[in-house]
Short mmCIF file of C-alpha atoms and ligand atoms in Angstrom, two decimals:
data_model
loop_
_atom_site.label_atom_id
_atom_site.label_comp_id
_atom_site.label_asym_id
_atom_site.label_seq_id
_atom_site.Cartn_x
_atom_site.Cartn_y
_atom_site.Cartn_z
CA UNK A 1 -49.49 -38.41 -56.51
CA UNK A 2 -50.72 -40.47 -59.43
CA UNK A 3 -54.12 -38.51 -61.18
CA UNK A 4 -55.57 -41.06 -63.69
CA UNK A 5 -57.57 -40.86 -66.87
CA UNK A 6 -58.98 -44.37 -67.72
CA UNK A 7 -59.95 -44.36 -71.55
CA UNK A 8 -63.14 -46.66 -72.01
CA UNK A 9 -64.09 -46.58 -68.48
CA UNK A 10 -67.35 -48.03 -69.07
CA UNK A 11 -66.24 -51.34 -70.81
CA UNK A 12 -65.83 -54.81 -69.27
CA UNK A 13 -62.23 -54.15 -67.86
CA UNK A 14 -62.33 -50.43 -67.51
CA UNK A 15 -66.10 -50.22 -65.29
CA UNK A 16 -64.02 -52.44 -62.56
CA UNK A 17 -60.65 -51.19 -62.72
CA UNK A 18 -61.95 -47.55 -62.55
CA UNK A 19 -63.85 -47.98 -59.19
CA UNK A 20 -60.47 -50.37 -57.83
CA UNK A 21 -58.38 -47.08 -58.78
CA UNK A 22 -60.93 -45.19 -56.79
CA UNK A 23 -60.48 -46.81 -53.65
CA UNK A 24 -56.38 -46.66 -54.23
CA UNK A 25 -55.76 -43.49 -55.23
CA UNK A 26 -58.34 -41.37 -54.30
CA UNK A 27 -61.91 -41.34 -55.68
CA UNK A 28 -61.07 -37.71 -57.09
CA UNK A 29 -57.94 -39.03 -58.99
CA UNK A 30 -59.11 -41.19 -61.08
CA UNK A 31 -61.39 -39.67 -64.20
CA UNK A 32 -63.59 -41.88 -65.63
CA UNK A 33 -63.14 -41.55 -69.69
CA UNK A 34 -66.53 -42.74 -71.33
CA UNK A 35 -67.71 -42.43 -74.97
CA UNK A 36 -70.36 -44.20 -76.15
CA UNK A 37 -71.37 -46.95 -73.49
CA UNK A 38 -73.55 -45.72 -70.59
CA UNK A 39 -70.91 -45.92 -67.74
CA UNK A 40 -72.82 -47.67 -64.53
CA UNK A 41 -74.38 -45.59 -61.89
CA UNK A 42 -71.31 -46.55 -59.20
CA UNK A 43 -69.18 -44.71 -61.58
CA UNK A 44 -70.76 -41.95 -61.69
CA UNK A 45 -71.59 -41.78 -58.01
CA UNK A 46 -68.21 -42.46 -56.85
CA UNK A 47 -65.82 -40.12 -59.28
CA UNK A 48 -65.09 -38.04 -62.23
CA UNK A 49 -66.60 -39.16 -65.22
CA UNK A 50 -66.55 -37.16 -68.94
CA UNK A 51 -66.77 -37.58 -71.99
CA UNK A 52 -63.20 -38.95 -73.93
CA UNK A 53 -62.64 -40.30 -77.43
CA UNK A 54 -59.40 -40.77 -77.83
CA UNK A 55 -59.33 -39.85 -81.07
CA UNK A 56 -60.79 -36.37 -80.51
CA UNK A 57 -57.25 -34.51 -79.16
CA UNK A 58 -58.32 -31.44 -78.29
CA UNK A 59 -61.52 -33.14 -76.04
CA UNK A 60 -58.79 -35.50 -74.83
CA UNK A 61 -56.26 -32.19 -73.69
CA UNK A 62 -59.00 -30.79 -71.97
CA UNK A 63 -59.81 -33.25 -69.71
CA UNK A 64 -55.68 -34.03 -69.17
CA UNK A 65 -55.16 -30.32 -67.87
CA UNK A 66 -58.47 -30.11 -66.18
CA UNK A 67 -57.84 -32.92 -63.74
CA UNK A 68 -53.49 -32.49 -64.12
CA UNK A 69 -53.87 -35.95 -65.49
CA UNK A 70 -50.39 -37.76 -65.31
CA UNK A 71 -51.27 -41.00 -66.12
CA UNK A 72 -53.42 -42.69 -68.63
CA UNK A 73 -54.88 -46.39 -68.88
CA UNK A 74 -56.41 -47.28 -72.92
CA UNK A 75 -59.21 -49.74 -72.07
CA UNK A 76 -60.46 -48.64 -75.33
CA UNK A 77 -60.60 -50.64 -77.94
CA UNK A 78 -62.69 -52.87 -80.86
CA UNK A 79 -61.75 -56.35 -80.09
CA UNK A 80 -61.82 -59.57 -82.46
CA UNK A 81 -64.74 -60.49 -83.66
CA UNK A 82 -66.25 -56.76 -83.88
CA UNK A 83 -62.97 -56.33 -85.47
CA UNK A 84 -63.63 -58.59 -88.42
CA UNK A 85 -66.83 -56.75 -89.00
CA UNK A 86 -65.50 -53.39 -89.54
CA UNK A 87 -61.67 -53.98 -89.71
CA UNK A 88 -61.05 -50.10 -90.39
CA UNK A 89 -62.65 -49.48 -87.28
CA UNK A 90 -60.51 -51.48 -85.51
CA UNK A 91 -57.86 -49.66 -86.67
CA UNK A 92 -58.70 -46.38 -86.12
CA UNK A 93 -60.04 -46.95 -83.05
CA UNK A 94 -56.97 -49.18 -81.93
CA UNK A 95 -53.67 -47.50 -83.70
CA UNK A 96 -55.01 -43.60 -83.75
CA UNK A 97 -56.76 -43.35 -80.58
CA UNK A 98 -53.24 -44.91 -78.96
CA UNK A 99 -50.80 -42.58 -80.82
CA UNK A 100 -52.96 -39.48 -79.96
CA UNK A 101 -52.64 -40.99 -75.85
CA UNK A 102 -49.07 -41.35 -76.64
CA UNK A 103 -47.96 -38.09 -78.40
CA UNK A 104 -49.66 -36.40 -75.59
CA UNK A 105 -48.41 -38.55 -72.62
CA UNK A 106 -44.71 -37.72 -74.49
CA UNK A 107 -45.41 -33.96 -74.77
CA UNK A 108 -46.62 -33.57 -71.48
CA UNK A 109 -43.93 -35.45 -70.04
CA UNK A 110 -46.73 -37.97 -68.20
CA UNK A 111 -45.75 -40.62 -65.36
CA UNK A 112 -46.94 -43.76 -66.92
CA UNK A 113 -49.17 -44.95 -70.05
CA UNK A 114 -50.54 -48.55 -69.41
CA UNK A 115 -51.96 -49.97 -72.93
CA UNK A 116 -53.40 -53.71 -72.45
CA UNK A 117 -52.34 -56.35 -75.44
CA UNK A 118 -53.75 -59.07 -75.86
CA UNK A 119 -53.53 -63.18 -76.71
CA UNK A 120 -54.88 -61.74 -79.90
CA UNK A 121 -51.53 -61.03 -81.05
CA UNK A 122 -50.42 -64.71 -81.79
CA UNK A 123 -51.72 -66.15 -84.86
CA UNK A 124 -51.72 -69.64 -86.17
CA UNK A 125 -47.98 -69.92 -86.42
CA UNK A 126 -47.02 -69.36 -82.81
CA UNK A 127 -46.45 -72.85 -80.72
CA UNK A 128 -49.94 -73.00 -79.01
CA UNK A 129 -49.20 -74.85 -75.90
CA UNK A 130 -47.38 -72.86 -73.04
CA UNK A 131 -46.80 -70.04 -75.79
CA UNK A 132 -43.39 -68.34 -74.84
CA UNK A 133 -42.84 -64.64 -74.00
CA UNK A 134 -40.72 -64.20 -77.01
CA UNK A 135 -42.69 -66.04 -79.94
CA UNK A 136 -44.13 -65.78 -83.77
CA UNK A 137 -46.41 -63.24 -83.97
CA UNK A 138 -48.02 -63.30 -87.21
CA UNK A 139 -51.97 -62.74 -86.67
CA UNK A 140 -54.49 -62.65 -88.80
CA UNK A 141 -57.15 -60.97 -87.33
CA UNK A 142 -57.19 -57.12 -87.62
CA UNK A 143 -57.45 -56.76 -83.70
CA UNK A 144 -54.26 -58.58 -83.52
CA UNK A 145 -52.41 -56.77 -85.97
CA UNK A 146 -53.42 -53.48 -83.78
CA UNK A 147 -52.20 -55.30 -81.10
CA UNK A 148 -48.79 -55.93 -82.32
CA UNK A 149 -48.40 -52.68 -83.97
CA UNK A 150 -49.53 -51.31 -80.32
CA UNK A 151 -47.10 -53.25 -78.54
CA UNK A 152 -44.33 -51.87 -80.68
CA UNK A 153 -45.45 -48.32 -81.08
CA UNK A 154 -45.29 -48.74 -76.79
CA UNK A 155 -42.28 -49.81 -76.62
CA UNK A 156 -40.36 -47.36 -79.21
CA UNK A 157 -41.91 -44.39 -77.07
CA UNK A 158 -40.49 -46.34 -74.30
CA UNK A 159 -37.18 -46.32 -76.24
CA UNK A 160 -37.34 -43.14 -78.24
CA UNK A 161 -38.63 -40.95 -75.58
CA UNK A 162 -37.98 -42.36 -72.29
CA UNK A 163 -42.02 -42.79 -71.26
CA UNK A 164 -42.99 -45.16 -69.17
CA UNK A 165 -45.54 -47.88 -70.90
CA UNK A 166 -46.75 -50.46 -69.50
CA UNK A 167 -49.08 -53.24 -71.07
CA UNK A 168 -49.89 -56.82 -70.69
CA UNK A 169 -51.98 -59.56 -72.83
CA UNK A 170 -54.68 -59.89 -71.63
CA UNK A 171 -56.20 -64.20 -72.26
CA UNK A 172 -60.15 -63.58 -71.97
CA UNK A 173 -61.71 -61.95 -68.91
CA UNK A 174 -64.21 -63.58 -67.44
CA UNK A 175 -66.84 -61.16 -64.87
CA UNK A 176 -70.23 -60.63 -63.85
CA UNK A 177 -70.03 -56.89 -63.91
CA UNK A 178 -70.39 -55.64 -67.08
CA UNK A 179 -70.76 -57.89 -70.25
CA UNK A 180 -67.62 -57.75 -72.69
CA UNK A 181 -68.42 -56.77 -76.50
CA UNK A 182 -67.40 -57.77 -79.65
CA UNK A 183 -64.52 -60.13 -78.65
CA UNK A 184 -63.97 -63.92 -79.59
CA UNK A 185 -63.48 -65.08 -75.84
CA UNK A 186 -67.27 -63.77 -75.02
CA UNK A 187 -68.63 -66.99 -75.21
CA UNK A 188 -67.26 -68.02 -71.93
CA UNK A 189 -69.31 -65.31 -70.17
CA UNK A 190 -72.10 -65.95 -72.14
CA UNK A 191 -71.92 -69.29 -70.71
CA UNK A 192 -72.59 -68.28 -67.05
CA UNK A 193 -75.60 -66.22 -67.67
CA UNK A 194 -77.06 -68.20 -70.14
CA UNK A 195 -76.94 -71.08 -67.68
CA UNK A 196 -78.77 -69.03 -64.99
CA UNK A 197 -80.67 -67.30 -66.98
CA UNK A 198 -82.12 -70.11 -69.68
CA UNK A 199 -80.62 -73.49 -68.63
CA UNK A 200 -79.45 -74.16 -72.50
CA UNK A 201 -76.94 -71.52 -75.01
CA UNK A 202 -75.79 -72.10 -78.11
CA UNK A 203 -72.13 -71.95 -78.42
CA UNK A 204 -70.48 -69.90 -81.37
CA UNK A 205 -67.24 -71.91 -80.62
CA UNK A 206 -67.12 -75.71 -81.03
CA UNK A 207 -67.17 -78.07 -77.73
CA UNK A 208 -63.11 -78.61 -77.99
CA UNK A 209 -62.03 -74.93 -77.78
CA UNK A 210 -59.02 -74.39 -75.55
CA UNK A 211 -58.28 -70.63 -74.65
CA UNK A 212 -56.51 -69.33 -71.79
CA UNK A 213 -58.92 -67.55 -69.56
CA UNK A 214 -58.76 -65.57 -66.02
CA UNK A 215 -61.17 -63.80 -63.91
CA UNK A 216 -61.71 -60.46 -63.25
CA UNK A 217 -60.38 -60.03 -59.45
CA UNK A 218 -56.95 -61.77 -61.16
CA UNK A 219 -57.11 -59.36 -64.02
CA UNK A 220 -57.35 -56.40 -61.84
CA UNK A 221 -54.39 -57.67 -59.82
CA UNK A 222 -52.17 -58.43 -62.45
CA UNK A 223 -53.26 -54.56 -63.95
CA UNK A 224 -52.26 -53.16 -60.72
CA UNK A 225 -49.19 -55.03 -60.02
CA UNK A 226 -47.74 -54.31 -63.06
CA UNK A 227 -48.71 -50.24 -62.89
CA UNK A 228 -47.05 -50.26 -59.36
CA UNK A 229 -43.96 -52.36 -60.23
CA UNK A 230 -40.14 -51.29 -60.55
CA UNK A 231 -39.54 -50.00 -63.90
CA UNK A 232 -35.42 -50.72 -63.38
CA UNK A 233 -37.23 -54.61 -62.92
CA UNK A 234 -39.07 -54.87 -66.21
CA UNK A 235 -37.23 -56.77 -68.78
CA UNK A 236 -40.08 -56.30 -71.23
CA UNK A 237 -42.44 -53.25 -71.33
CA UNK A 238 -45.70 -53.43 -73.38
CA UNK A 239 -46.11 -57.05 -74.11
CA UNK A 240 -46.27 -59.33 -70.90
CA UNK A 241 -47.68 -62.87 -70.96
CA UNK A 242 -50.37 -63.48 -68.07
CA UNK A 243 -51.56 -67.05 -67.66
CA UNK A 244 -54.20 -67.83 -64.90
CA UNK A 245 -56.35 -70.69 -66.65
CA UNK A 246 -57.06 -72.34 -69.53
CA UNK A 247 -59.94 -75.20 -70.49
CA UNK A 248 -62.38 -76.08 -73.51
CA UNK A 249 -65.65 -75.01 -73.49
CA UNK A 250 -66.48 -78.90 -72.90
CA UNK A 251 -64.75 -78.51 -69.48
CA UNK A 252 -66.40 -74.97 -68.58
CA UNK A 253 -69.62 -77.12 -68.96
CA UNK A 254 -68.95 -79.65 -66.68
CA UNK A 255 -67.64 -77.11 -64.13
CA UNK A 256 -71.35 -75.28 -64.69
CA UNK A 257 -72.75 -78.44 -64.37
CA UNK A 258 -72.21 -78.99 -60.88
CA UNK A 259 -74.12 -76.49 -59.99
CA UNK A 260 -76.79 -76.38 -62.05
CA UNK A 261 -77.14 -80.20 -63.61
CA UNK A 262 -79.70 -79.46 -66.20
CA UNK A 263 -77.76 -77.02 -68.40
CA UNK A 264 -77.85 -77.75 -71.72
CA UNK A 265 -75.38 -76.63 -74.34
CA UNK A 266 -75.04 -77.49 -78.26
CA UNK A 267 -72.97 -75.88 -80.88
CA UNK A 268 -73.28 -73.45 -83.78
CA UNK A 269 -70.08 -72.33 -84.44
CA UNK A 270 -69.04 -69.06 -86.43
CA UNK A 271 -66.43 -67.10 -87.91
CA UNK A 272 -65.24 -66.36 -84.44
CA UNK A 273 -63.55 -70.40 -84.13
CA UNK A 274 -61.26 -69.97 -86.80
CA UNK A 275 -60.15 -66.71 -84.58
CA UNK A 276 -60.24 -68.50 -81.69
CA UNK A 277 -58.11 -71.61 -83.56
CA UNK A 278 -55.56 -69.01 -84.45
CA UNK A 279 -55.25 -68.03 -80.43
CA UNK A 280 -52.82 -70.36 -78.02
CA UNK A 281 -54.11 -72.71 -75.67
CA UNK A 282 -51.66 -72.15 -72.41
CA UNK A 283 -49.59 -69.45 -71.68
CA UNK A 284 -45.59 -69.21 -70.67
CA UNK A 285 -45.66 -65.96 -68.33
CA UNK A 286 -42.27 -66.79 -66.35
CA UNK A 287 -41.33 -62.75 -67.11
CA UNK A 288 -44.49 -61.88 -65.30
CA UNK A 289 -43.85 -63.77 -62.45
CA UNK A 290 -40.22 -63.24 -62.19
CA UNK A 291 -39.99 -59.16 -62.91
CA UNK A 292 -43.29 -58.23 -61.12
CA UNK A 293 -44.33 -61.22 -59.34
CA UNK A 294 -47.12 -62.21 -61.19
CA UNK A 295 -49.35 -65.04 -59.68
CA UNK A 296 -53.40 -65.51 -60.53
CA UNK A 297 -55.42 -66.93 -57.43
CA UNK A 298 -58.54 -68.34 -59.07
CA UNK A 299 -58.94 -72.05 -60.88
CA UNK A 300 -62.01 -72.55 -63.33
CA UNK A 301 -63.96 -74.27 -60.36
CA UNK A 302 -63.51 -71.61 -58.18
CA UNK A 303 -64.30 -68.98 -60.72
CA UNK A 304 -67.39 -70.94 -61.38
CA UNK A 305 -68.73 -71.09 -57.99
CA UNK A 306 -68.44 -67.06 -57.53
CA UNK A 307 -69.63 -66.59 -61.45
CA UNK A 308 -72.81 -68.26 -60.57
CA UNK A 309 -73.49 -67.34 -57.07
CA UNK A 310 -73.04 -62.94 -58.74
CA UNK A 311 -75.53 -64.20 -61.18
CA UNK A 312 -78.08 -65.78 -59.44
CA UNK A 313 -78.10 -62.97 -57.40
CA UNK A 314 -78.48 -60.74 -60.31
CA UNK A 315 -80.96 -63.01 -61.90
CA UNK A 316 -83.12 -62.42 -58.46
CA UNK A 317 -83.20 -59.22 -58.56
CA UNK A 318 -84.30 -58.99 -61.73
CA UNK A 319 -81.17 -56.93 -63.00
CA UNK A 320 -80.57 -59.60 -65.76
C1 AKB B 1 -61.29 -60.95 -77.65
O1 AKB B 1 -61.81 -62.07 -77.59
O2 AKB B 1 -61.21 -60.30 -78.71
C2 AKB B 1 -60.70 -60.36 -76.40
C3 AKB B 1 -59.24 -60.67 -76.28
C4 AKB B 1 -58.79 -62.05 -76.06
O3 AKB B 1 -58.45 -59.78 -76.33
N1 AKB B 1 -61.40 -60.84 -75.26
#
């Protein structure tokens, strides 16, 4: 019997996963770990939720031997362009708060720890089209470095102590949910409710910007999958590849654009395109597919279509 804690339940990927888990496991098995973000009222409705910073131990213990916790998933974390802001905070947020989940998955002998990575970890050295498993990685953002250093710390407990951790990198997530923060890929959600919402947005990435992408119902399969797959399968442990998508902004646009014909976009970009510059465009994730049959089901029209129509719908009930 798996009982999950998901750190940074309230975030983009944790908010969805947490209520998937739910209906998997057990709505009582699954604790919802929140900190600062105001989890949604379906999470607290349908579960456990308390407070959990990972880098508060003993409030972490407490909450492990309260609910016999025996696995944790980390969707905590400062991502890219938050990242560049207050790099420190990235850190501590990133490295400490995952060595405290570790140490204590190690000492209490847990089931699994799954840590997402990210695309963040290749830098502008890696080969950027169909970016192998097994590459350069040499970032240069401070989110990435955590990210490698994360990967690596995973896999030595792995190693070291025999624990089972899991993680893959994650391209960016695209849902209608609840909104990312801080990250470099945000723009492509942005995108969808700006073009309900106002018609126009101003891009912080330039008009060429390639990124590999993938929706949220892919990104909680591919989270799944990889929790419930053979460990004696897995070649690699904390550091899979997952492709789904990838396009420029220019081509999101056009996709938008058949739907809604008047959307308007121009450019401003920031700090965040040399990050995104840095990241690949296309993604080799043969591993996934071979050790834990990894396959994504949604194309950027098709994500489009169900982006817009979750929007709308928001849009008209005056939620957004
Ligand atoms: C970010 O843009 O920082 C994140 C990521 C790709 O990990 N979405």
């Amino acid at each position: 019997m798996k009982n999950i804690l998901v750190v940074g339940s309230a975030g983009q990927i944790g908010s969805e996963l947490t209520l998937l888990l739910r209906t998997i496991y057990g709505s009582d098995r699954v604790v919802a770990g929140i900190r600062k973000t105001k989890p949604s009222q379906k999470l607290i409705d349908t579960g456990p939720c308390e407070v959990v910073d990972a880098l508060d131990t003993d409030a972490l213990v407490s909450v492990v031997d309260k609910y016999k916790i025996n696995m944790i998933i980390n969707m905590a974390a400062i991502l890219s362009g938050t990242g560049e802001k207050n790099p420190m905070l990235a850190w501590d947020v990133n490295m400490n708060g995952l060595i405290n989940i570790l140490e204590l998955a190690r000492e209490r002998k847990m089931d699994q720890v799954l840590v997402p990575s990210s695309i963040a970890v290749f830098g502008p050295t890696t080969p950027r089209e169909n970016t192998p498993q097994d590459t350069i990685l040499k970032p240069t953002t401070m989110y990435g470095v955590t990210k490698v250093a994360g990967e690596l710390l995973g896999d030595y407990y792995v190693k070291k102590y025999g624990l089972d951790v899991r993680g893959l990198r994650y391209p960016g997530i695209i849902s209608h949910e609840t909104l990312p923060g801080g990250g470099t890929t945000d723009y492509a959600v942005a995108i969808y409710y700006e073009a309900v919402r106002q018609k126009k947005y101003t891009c912080f990435v330039n008009e060429h910007t390639r990124l590999p992408m993938m929706y949220m119902p892919d990104c909680l399969k591919a989270t799944v999958d990889l929790m419930e797959a053979d460990f004696d399968k897995l070649r690699y442990h904390c550091d899979y590849n997952i492709g789904a998508m990838d396009f420029t902004v220019a081509d999101m646009v056009a996709s938008v654009k058949k739907h809604i014909p008047d959307f308007e976009i121009s450019y401003a970009p920031d700090f965040r395109q040399e990050i995104a510059d840095s990241w690949p465009n296309s993604l080799d994730d043969t591993a996934a597919r071979e050790d834990w049959g990894w396959k994504p089901d949604y194309d950027l029209d098709a994500m489009t279509a169900d982006m817009l129509e979750a929007i709308t719908r928001k849009h008209e009930q005056g939620l957004i």
